[in-house]
Amino acid sequence: MIRFLKSSLFVLGVTGLGVASAPLHAQDDVKIGFIVKKPEQAWFINEQDAASALGEQKGFEVVRLAGEDGQQVLSAIDNLNSQGAQGFVICPPDVRLGPAIANRAKQYGMKVVTVDDQFLGADGKPMASVPHLGMSGYKIGQQVGETIAKEMKARGWDPQSVAALRISNNELPTAKERTDGATDALLDAGFVEDNIFDAPQQNTDTSSAFAAASPVLSKNGRFEHWVIFALNEESVLGGVRASEQYGLSPDQVIGVGINGSGAAFAEFSREKPTGFYGTIAVSSTMHGRQSADNLYTWITEDKEPPANTETTGTLMTRDNWQQVREDLGL
Ligand code: GLA
């Protein structure tokens, strides 16, 4: 409605009132930020690319920013405000920053939506007042567990000889949901509970996962086979690299990730298979595009986005990754 009004005013401006320079045409006026916690990760690069592409298509500007810690996020918001942005999409570096970020946005009259990692309020519960779009963590985690269980069976592994390296990040709710889903699916399939070992990572990237995984592998050298899971494929890759360094061969390891981004494509493109068996691919293109579109519609039509959108995933392996990539528009 506002968009329509603004465009009509613009038309009026040029044709009738001789005030063509007045900034009335909505499309050129809209500027949004897209702030991500890990700007170097393929998942987030793709989200920002998809948001920028939508902006080009619809005629609004997307400012891509890094927010790797609280300080950087707050200066990114200040920066956006000085550029005249009306709002931003954010995947925060720490979900507990939610109230501080929402506050800063409010001071500037900016709209905010979260993508991937949902803000937590002071009460530790998800901040329902900020619209969110993210993975259906538990279900996608279950897909990880089911995939691992099936592959263990296909390889004829005796459950007693198999350990699980659960690279965990329990401070991030979506991470916990994902690893809980995977754990439950494995237990349902008969995995031995005592053979599951936690490797808590400090962050959500490959190096923090590698650092967390190495000591767990060395401490439990009696196991012949390992399965590896985590909140994302970058972390599973850290676990797989640690298993290689420890001396395990690819046929002793089943790692299954989540994301389906450049990190997985690079792994599947290697000449020989590694312990990284597969990943549950989710469309980062859709996440970036849809969250930006939700915000744009909110700014231009005053239509608040759905409180919570949950997305689903598809198994991607060395055998089908190119097809799944194409299907998901990645
Ligand atoms: C978290 C993870 C990312 C990605 C997104 C997807 O932010 O850190 O790697 O999995 O969730 O929602």
mmCIF file of N, CA and C in Angstrom, residues 125-236:
data_model
loop_
_atom_site.group_PDB
_atom_site.id
_atom_site.type_symbol
_atom_site.label_atom_id
_atom_site.label_comp_id
_atom_site.label_asym_id
_atom_site.label_seq_id
_atom_site.Cartn_x
_atom_site.Cartn_y
_atom_site.Cartn_z
ATOM 1 N N LYS A 125 14.226 -17.472 26.732
ATOM 2 C CA LYS A 125 13.299 -18.076 25.752
ATOM 3 C C LYS A 125 13.436 -17.343 24.410
ATOM 4 N N PRO A 126 13.079 -18.009 23.303
ATOM 5 C CA PRO A 126 13.150 -17.341 22.001
ATOM 6 C C PRO A 126 12.349 -16.044 22.010
ATOM 7 N N MET A 127 12.909 -14.994 21.416
ATOM 8 C CA MET A 127 12.215 -13.698 21.396
ATOM 9 C C MET A 127 11.163 -13.700 20.302
ATOM 10 N N ALA A 128 9.939 -13.967 20.722
ATOM 11 C CA ALA A 128 8.848 -14.122 19.754
ATOM 12 C C ALA A 128 8.519 -12.807 19.053
ATOM 13 N N SER A 129 8.969 -11.695 19.627
ATOM 14 C CA SER A 129 8.627 -10.391 19.027
ATOM 15 C C SER A 129 9.447 -10.101 17.768
ATOM 16 N N VAL A 130 10.495 -10.876 17.531
ATOM 17 C CA VAL A 130 11.310 -10.654 16.336
ATOM 18 C C VAL A 130 11.052 -11.793 15.341
ATOM 19 N N PRO A 131 10.509 -11.484 14.156
ATOM 20 C CA PRO A 131 10.214 -12.554 13.196
ATOM 21 C C PRO A 131 11.476 -13.334 12.831
ATOM 22 N N HIS A 132 11.293 -14.649 12.701
ATOM 23 C CA HIS A 132 12.460 -15.522 12.486
ATOM 24 C C HIS A 132 12.224 -16.503 11.351
ATOM 25 N N LEU A 133 13.302 -16.805 10.628
ATOM 26 C CA LEU A 133 13.258 -17.871 9.621
ATOM 27 C C LEU A 133 14.489 -18.751 9.840
ATOM 28 N N GLY A 134 14.261 -20.035 10.034
ATOM 29 C CA GLY A 134 15.398 -20.914 10.284
ATOM 30 C C GLY A 134 15.050 -22.362 10.018
ATOM 31 N N MET A 135 16.049 -23.212 10.187
ATOM 32 C CA MET A 135 15.837 -24.641 9.951
ATOM 33 C C MET A 135 14.949 -25.241 11.011
ATOM 34 N N SER A 136 14.261 -26.289 10.616
ATOM 35 C CA SER A 136 13.549 -27.092 11.577
ATOM 36 C C SER A 136 14.596 -28.030 12.193
ATOM 37 N N GLY A 137 15.274 -27.517 13.234
ATOM 38 C CA GLY A 137 16.492 -28.152 13.736
ATOM 39 C C GLY A 137 16.351 -29.609 14.142
ATOM 40 N N TYR A 138 15.319 -29.911 14.910
ATOM 41 C CA TYR A 138 15.194 -31.275 15.422
ATOM 42 C C TYR A 138 14.957 -32.262 14.277
ATOM 43 N N LYS A 139 14.072 -31.884 13.356
ATOM 44 C CA LYS A 139 13.751 -32.795 12.234
ATOM 45 C C LYS A 139 14.965 -33.024 11.342
ATOM 46 N N ILE A 140 15.676 -31.957 11.073
ATOM 47 C CA ILE A 140 16.862 -32.093 10.222
ATOM 48 C C ILE A 140 17.918 -32.929 10.949
ATOM 49 N N GLY A 141 18.003 -32.737 12.255
ATOM 50 C CA GLY A 141 18.910 -33.572 13.047
ATOM 51 C C GLY A 141 18.516 -35.042 12.961
ATOM 52 N N GLN A 142 17.222 -35.307 13.008
ATOM 53 C CA GLN A 142 16.771 -36.705 12.887
ATOM 54 C C GLN A 142 17.207 -37.299 11.543
ATOM 55 N N GLN A 143 17.105 -36.483 10.488
ATOM 56 C CA GLN A 143 17.539 -36.970 9.172
ATOM 57 C C GLN A 143 19.016 -37.351 9.202
ATOM 58 N N VAL A 144 19.808 -36.563 9.929
ATOM 59 C CA VAL A 144 21.238 -36.876 10.060
ATOM 60 C C VAL A 144 21.394 -38.252 10.723
ATOM 61 N N GLY A 145 20.696 -38.442 11.842
ATOM 62 C CA GLY A 145 20.809 -39.702 12.584
ATOM 63 C C GLY A 145 20.338 -40.893 11.761
ATOM 64 N N GLU A 146 19.237 -40.707 11.047
ATOM 65 C CA GLU A 146 18.710 -41.809 10.226
ATOM 66 C C GLU A 146 19.686 -42.165 9.111
ATOM 67 N N THR A 147 20.292 -41.147 8.518
ATOM 68 C CA THR A 147 21.252 -41.383 7.434
ATOM 69 C C THR A 147 22.454 -42.169 7.951
ATOM 70 N N ILE A 148 22.940 -41.759 9.123
ATOM 71 C CA ILE A 148 24.095 -42.459 9.700
ATOM 72 C C ILE A 148 23.733 -43.913 9.998
ATOM 73 N N ALA A 149 22.549 -44.125 10.612
ATOM 74 C CA ALA A 149 22.144 -45.485 10.993
ATOM 75 C C ALA A 149 22.042 -46.382 9.753
ATOM 76 N N LYS A 150 21.506 -45.830 8.693
ATOM 77 C CA LYS A 150 21.342 -46.607 7.468
ATOM 78 C C LYS A 150 22.705 -46.988 6.868
ATOM 79 N N GLU A 151 23.601 -46.029 6.888
ATOM 80 C CA GLU A 151 24.926 -46.286 6.316
ATOM 81 C C GLU A 151 25.724 -47.270 7.189
ATOM 82 N N MET A 152 25.522 -47.219 8.505
ATOM 83 C CA MET A 152 26.196 -48.183 9.395
ATOM 84 C C MET A 152 25.755 -49.592 9.042
ATOM 85 N N LYS A 153 24.463 -49.706 8.789
ATOM 86 C CA LYS A 153 23.887 -50.999 8.440
ATOM 87 C C LYS A 153 24.448 -51.479 7.107
ATOM 88 N N ALA A 154 24.469 -50.549 6.136
ATOM 89 C CA ALA A 154 24.969 -50.904 4.804
ATOM 90 C C ALA A 154 26.417 -51.387 4.880
ATOM 91 N N ARG A 155 27.179 -50.818 5.808
ATOM 92 C CA ARG A 155 28.586 -51.229 5.939
ATOM 93 C C ARG A 155 28.733 -52.457 6.847
ATOM 94 N N GLY A 156 27.622 -52.905 7.410
ATOM 95 C CA GLY A 156 27.642 -54.105 8.254
ATOM 96 C C GLY A 156 28.381 -53.925 9.568
ATOM 97 N N TRP A 157 28.360 -52.716 10.151
ATOM 98 C CA TRP A 157 29.081 -52.472 11.395
ATOM 99 C C TRP A 157 28.334 -53.062 12.592
ATOM 100 N N ASP A 158 29.093 -53.656 13.489
ATOM 101 C CA ASP A 158 28.519 -54.139 14.742
ATOM 102 C C ASP A 158 28.399 -52.932 15.686
ATOM 103 N N PRO A 159 27.171 -52.613 16.158
ATOM 104 C CA PRO A 159 26.980 -51.401 16.983
ATOM 105 C C PRO A 159 27.961 -51.309 18.156
ATOM 106 N N GLN A 160 28.374 -52.434 18.716
ATOM 107 C CA GLN A 160 29.301 -52.398 19.860
ATOM 108 C C GLN A 160 30.658 -51.784 19.496
ATOM 109 N N SER A 161 30.981 -51.856 18.203
ATOM 110 C CA SER A 161 32.311 -51.375 17.785
ATOM 111 C C SER A 161 32.297 -49.918 17.325
ATOM 112 N N VAL A 162 31.103 -49.295 17.420
ATOM 113 C CA VAL A 162 30.966 -47.939 16.869
ATOM 114 C C VAL A 162 30.797 -46.880 17.955
ATOM 115 N N ALA A 163 31.575 -45.815 17.838
ATOM 116 C CA ALA A 163 31.407 -44.674 18.751
ATOM 117 C C ALA A 163 30.887 -43.481 17.961
ATOM 118 N N ALA A 164 30.214 -42.589 18.664
ATOM 119 C CA ALA A 164 29.743 -41.360 18.011
ATOM 120 C C ALA A 164 30.491 -40.168 18.574
ATOM 121 N N LEU A 165 30.960 -39.341 17.671
ATOM 122 C CA LEU A 165 31.564 -38.072 18.046
ATOM 123 C C LEU A 165 30.487 -37.018 17.827
ATOM 124 N N ARG A 166 29.927 -36.568 18.940
ATOM 125 C CA ARG A 166 28.859 -35.558 18.851
ATOM 126 C C ARG A 166 29.492 -34.200 19.133
ATOM 127 N N ILE A 167 29.741 -33.449 18.074
ATOM 128 C CA ILE A 167 30.359 -32.127 18.239
ATOM 129 C C ILE A 167 29.222 -31.177 18.605
ATOM 130 N N SER A 168 29.228 -30.762 19.860
ATOM 131 C CA SER A 168 28.043 -30.069 20.370
ATOM 132 C C SER A 168 28.282 -28.587 20.605
ATOM 133 N N ASN A 169 27.174 -27.851 20.559
ATOM 134 C CA ASN A 169 27.221 -26.421 20.868
ATOM 135 C C ASN A 169 25.902 -26.115 21.574
ATOM 136 N N ASN A 170 25.836 -26.520 22.848
ATOM 137 C CA ASN A 170 24.546 -26.493 23.544
ATOM 138 C C ASN A 170 24.053 -25.108 23.938
ATOM 139 N N GLU A 171 24.910 -24.108 23.749
ATOM 140 C CA GLU A 171 24.473 -22.739 24.068
ATOM 141 C C GLU A 171 23.615 -22.164 22.955
ATOM 142 N N LEU A 172 23.708 -22.765 21.779
ATOM 143 C CA LEU A 172 22.940 -22.272 20.632
ATOM 144 C C LEU A 172 21.759 -23.225 20.433
ATOM 145 N N PRO A 173 20.533 -22.750 20.723
ATOM 146 C CA PRO A 173 19.392 -23.665 20.695
ATOM 147 C C PRO A 173 19.232 -24.455 19.400
ATOM 148 N N THR A 174 19.426 -23.814 18.242
ATOM 149 C CA THR A 174 19.243 -24.569 16.997
ATOM 150 C C THR A 174 20.297 -25.685 16.881
ATOM 151 N N ALA A 175 21.472 -25.454 17.444
ATOM 152 C CA ALA A 175 22.516 -26.482 17.402
ATOM 153 C C ALA A 175 22.114 -27.661 18.284
ATOM 154 N N LYS A 176 21.606 -27.342 19.475
ATOM 155 C CA LYS A 176 21.210 -28.410 20.393
ATOM 156 C C LYS A 176 20.054 -29.211 19.803
ATOM 157 N N GLU A 177 19.092 -28.500 19.192
ATOM 158 C CA GLU A 177 17.973 -29.226 18.569
ATOM 159 C C GLU A 177 18.486 -30.208 17.515
ATOM 160 N N ARG A 178 19.440 -29.749 16.720
ATOM 161 C CA ARG A 178 19.947 -30.598 15.637
ATOM 162 C C ARG A 178 20.677 -31.827 16.177
ATOM 163 N N THR A 179 21.568 -31.615 17.168
ATOM 164 C CA THR A 179 22.302 -32.773 17.681
ATOM 165 C C THR A 179 21.387 -33.672 18.530
ATOM 166 N N ASP A 180 20.375 -33.094 19.167
ATOM 167 C CA ASP A 180 19.402 -33.922 19.902
ATOM 168 C C ASP A 180 18.615 -34.798 18.919
ATOM 169 N N GLY A 181 18.197 -34.200 17.810
ATOM 170 C CA GLY A 181 17.444 -34.959 16.809
ATOM 171 C C GLY A 181 18.270 -36.121 16.275
ATOM 172 N N ALA A 182 19.530 -35.848 16.004
ATOM 173 C CA ALA A 182 20.413 -36.898 15.471
ATOM 174 C C ALA A 182 20.608 -37.994 16.514
ATOM 175 N N THR A 183 20.822 -37.586 17.765
ATOM 176 C CA THR A 183 21.030 -38.559 18.842
ATOM 177 C C THR A 183 19.804 -39.461 18.985
ATOM 178 N N ASP A 184 18.618 -38.861 19.027
ATOM 179 C CA ASP A 184 17.397 -39.655 19.213
ATOM 180 C C ASP A 184 17.199 -40.644 18.069
ATOM 181 N N ALA A 185 17.472 -40.196 16.854
ATOM 182 C CA ALA A 185 17.286 -41.101 15.716
ATOM 183 C C ALA A 185 18.286 -42.262 15.792
ATOM 184 N N LEU A 186 19.502 -41.973 16.234
ATOM 185 C CA LEU A 186 20.496 -43.042 16.358
ATOM 186 C C LEU A 186 20.081 -44.036 17.440
ATOM 187 N N LEU A 187 19.621 -43.504 18.582
ATOM 188 C CA LEU A 187 19.206 -44.401 19.670
ATOM 189 C C LEU A 187 18.024 -45.261 19.227
ATOM 190 N N ASP A 188 17.099 -44.647 18.499
ATOM 191 C CA ASP A 188 15.945 -45.409 17.985
ATOM 192 C C ASP A 188 16.399 -46.551 17.087
ATOM 193 N N ALA A 189 17.514 -46.309 16.399
ATOM 194 C CA ALA A 189 17.995 -47.343 15.466
ATOM 195 C C ALA A 189 18.903 -48.349 16.165
ATOM 196 N N GLY A 190 19.039 -48.240 17.501
ATOM 197 C CA GLY A 190 19.807 -49.237 18.244
ATOM 198 C C GLY A 190 21.243 -48.845 18.547
ATOM 199 N N PHE A 191 21.585 -47.581 18.399
ATOM 200 C CA PHE A 191 22.947 -47.143 18.729
ATOM 201 C C PHE A 191 23.173 -47.295 20.236
ATOM 202 N N VAL A 192 24.388 -47.656 20.629
ATOM 203 C CA VAL A 192 24.682 -47.850 22.055
ATOM 204 C C VAL A 192 24.914 -46.485 22.724
ATOM 205 N N GLU A 193 24.042 -46.144 23.667
ATOM 206 C CA GLU A 193 24.079 -44.802 24.262
ATOM 207 C C GLU A 193 25.435 -44.472 24.909
ATOM 208 N N ASP A 194 26.024 -45.464 25.574
ATOM 209 C CA ASP A 194 27.307 -45.212 26.252
ATOM 210 C C ASP A 194 28.443 -44.924 25.275
ATOM 211 N N ASN A 195 28.202 -45.218 24.005
ATOM 212 C CA ASN A 195 29.262 -44.987 23.008
ATOM 213 C C ASN A 195 29.176 -43.606 22.351
ATOM 214 N N ILE A 196 28.337 -42.731 22.931
ATOM 215 C CA ILE A 196 28.234 -41.375 22.361
ATOM 216 C C ILE A 196 29.089 -40.429 23.199
ATOM 217 N N PHE A 197 30.011 -39.732 22.544
ATOM 218 C CA PHE A 197 30.921 -38.833 23.264
ATOM 219 C C PHE A 197 30.765 -37.401 22.784
ATOM 220 N N ASP A 198 30.626 -36.495 23.738
ATOM 221 C CA ASP A 198 30.492 -35.082 23.387
ATOM 222 C C ASP A 198 31.844 -34.425 23.168
ATOM 223 N N ALA A 199 31.898 -33.603 22.139
ATOM 224 C CA ALA A 199 33.070 -32.759 21.895
ATOM 225 C C ALA A 199 32.523 -31.336 21.780
ATOM 226 N N PRO A 200 32.453 -30.621 22.917
ATOM 227 C CA PRO A 200 31.848 -29.280 22.878
ATOM 228 C C PRO A 200 32.745 -28.288 22.148
ATOM 229 N N GLN A 201 32.209 -27.636 21.140
ATOM 230 C CA GLN A 201 33.007 -26.660 20.386
ATOM 231 C C GLN A 201 32.703 -25.252 20.880
ATOM 232 N N GLN A 202 33.675 -24.367 20.730
ATOM 233 C CA GLN A 202 33.533 -22.986 21.215
ATOM 234 C C GLN A 202 32.779 -22.119 20.221
ATOM 235 N N ASN A 203 32.677 -22.603 18.992
ATOM 236 C CA ASN A 203 32.174 -21.775 17.918
ATOM 237 C C ASN A 203 31.391 -22.666 16.964
ATOM 238 N N THR A 204 31.104 -22.212 15.762
ATOM 239 C CA THR A 204 30.339 -23.067 14.844
ATOM 240 C C THR A 204 31.117 -23.307 13.549
ATOM 241 N N ASP A 205 32.454 -23.375 13.677
ATOM 242 C CA ASP A 205 33.268 -23.519 12.469
ATOM 243 C C ASP A 205 34.175 -24.748 12.523
ATOM 244 N N THR A 206 34.915 -24.949 11.427
ATOM 245 C CA THR A 206 35.752 -26.139 11.285
ATOM 246 C C THR A 206 36.873 -26.186 12.323
ATOM 247 N N SER A 207 37.548 -25.063 12.556
ATOM 248 C CA SER A 207 38.696 -25.139 13.459
ATOM 249 C C SER A 207 38.269 -25.405 14.897
ATOM 250 N N SER A 208 37.151 -24.841 15.324
ATOM 251 C CA SER A 208 36.730 -25.110 16.708
ATOM 252 C C SER A 208 36.270 -26.563 16.846
ATOM 253 N N ALA A 209 35.727 -27.126 15.768
ATOM 254 C CA ALA A 209 35.292 -28.522 15.822
ATOM 255 C C ALA A 209 36.506 -29.452 15.841
ATOM 256 N N PHE A 210 37.501 -29.101 15.047
ATOM 257 C CA PHE A 210 38.734 -29.906 15.012
ATOM 258 C C PHE A 210 39.364 -29.945 16.404
ATOM 259 N N ALA A 211 39.450 -28.767 17.017
ATOM 260 C CA ALA A 211 40.060 -28.684 18.348
ATOM 261 C C ALA A 211 39.261 -29.488 19.370
ATOM 262 N N ALA A 212 37.940 -29.488 19.234
ATOM 263 C CA ALA A 212 37.109 -30.214 20.203
ATOM 264 C C ALA A 212 37.186 -31.724 19.964
ATOM 265 N N ALA A 213 37.316 -32.117 18.708
ATOM 266 C CA ALA A 213 37.243 -33.544 18.357
ATOM 267 C C ALA A 213 38.505 -34.321 18.715
ATOM 268 N N SER A 214 39.661 -33.719 18.457
ATOM 269 C CA SER A 214 40.923 -34.468 18.594
ATOM 270 C C SER A 214 41.084 -35.195 19.929
ATOM 271 N N PRO A 215 40.936 -34.502 21.073
ATOM 272 C CA PRO A 215 41.141 -35.216 22.344
ATOM 273 C C PRO A 215 40.125 -36.334 22.575
ATOM 274 N N VAL A 216 38.915 -36.175 22.049
ATOM 275 C CA VAL A 216 37.883 -37.202 22.272
ATOM 276 C C VAL A 216 38.271 -38.481 21.515
ATOM 277 N N LEU A 217 38.811 -38.309 20.328
ATOM 278 C CA LEU A 217 39.231 -39.490 19.560
ATOM 279 C C LEU A 217 40.390 -40.185 20.267
ATOM 280 N N SER A 218 41.377 -39.407 20.694
ATOM 281 C CA SER A 218 42.533 -40.066 21.316
ATOM 282 C C SER A 218 42.178 -40.744 22.624
ATOM 283 N N LYS A 219 41.219 -40.206 23.347
ATOM 284 C CA LYS A 219 40.839 -40.804 24.630
ATOM 285 C C LYS A 219 40.067 -42.106 24.455
ATOM 286 N N ASN A 220 39.511 -42.312 23.268
ATOM 287 C CA ASN A 220 38.640 -43.481 23.082
ATOM 288 C C ASN A 220 39.129 -44.377 21.938
ATOM 289 N N GLY A 221 40.404 -44.632 21.984
ATOM 290 C CA GLY A 221 41.064 -45.368 20.906
ATOM 291 C C GLY A 221 40.580 -46.795 20.715
ATOM 292 N N ARG A 222 39.789 -47.314 21.657
ATOM 293 C CA ARG A 222 39.379 -48.717 21.544
ATOM 294 C C ARG A 222 38.334 -48.955 20.454
ATOM 295 N N PHE A 223 37.731 -47.890 19.949
ATOM 296 C CA PHE A 223 36.672 -48.096 18.943
ATOM 297 C C PHE A 223 37.241 -48.207 17.532
ATOM 298 N N GLU A 224 36.643 -49.121 16.793
ATOM 299 C CA GLU A 224 37.105 -49.383 15.435
ATOM 300 C C GLU A 224 36.435 -48.433 14.431
ATOM 301 N N HIS A 225 35.210 -48.065 14.757
ATOM 302 C CA HIS A 225 34.436 -47.219 13.835
ATOM 303 C C HIS A 225 33.876 -45.983 14.545
ATOM 304 N N TRP A 226 33.776 -44.919 13.769
ATOM 305 C CA TRP A 226 33.247 -43.664 14.332
ATOM 306 C C TRP A 226 32.181 -43.064 13.428
ATOM 307 N N VAL A 227 31.146 -42.504 14.050
ATOM 308 C CA VAL A 227 30.207 -41.678 13.298
ATOM 309 C C VAL A 227 30.347 -40.256 13.865
ATOM 310 N N ILE A 228 30.166 -39.280 13.007
ATOM 311 C CA ILE A 228 30.396 -37.887 13.422
ATOM 312 C C ILE A 228 29.215 -37.020 13.016
ATOM 313 N N PHE A 229 28.710 -36.258 13.975
ATOM 314 C CA PHE A 229 27.656 -35.288 13.623
ATOM 315 C C PHE A 229 27.807 -34.021 14.464
ATOM 316 N N ALA A 230 27.146 -32.951 13.991
ATOM 317 C CA ALA A 230 27.285 -31.625 14.612
ATOM 318 C C ALA A 230 26.173 -30.740 14.083
ATOM 319 N N LEU A 231 26.205 -29.465 14.435
ATOM 320 C CA LEU A 231 25.130 -28.580 13.949
ATOM 321 C C LEU A 231 25.251 -28.261 12.472
ATOM 322 N N ASN A 232 26.472 -28.371 11.919
ATOM 323 C CA ASN A 232 26.628 -28.034 10.503
ATOM 324 C C ASN A 232 27.774 -28.839 9.883
ATOM 325 N N GLU A 233 27.877 -28.773 8.565
ATOM 326 C CA GLU A 233 28.901 -29.575 7.891
ATOM 327 C C GLU A 233 30.311 -29.037 8.129
ATOM 328 N N GLU A 234 30.424 -27.732 8.352
ATOM 329 C CA GLU A 234 31.751 -27.183 8.622
ATOM 330 C C GLU A 234 32.330 -27.861 9.862
ATOM 331 N N SER A 235 31.479 -28.048 10.875
ATOM 332 C CA SER A 235 31.934 -28.681 12.111
ATOM 333 C C SER A 235 32.190 -30.173 11.911
ATOM 334 N N VAL A 236 31.328 -30.845 11.140
ATOM 335 C CA VAL A 236 31.555 -32.275 10.871
ATOM 336 C C VAL A 236 32.884 -32.424 10.118
#
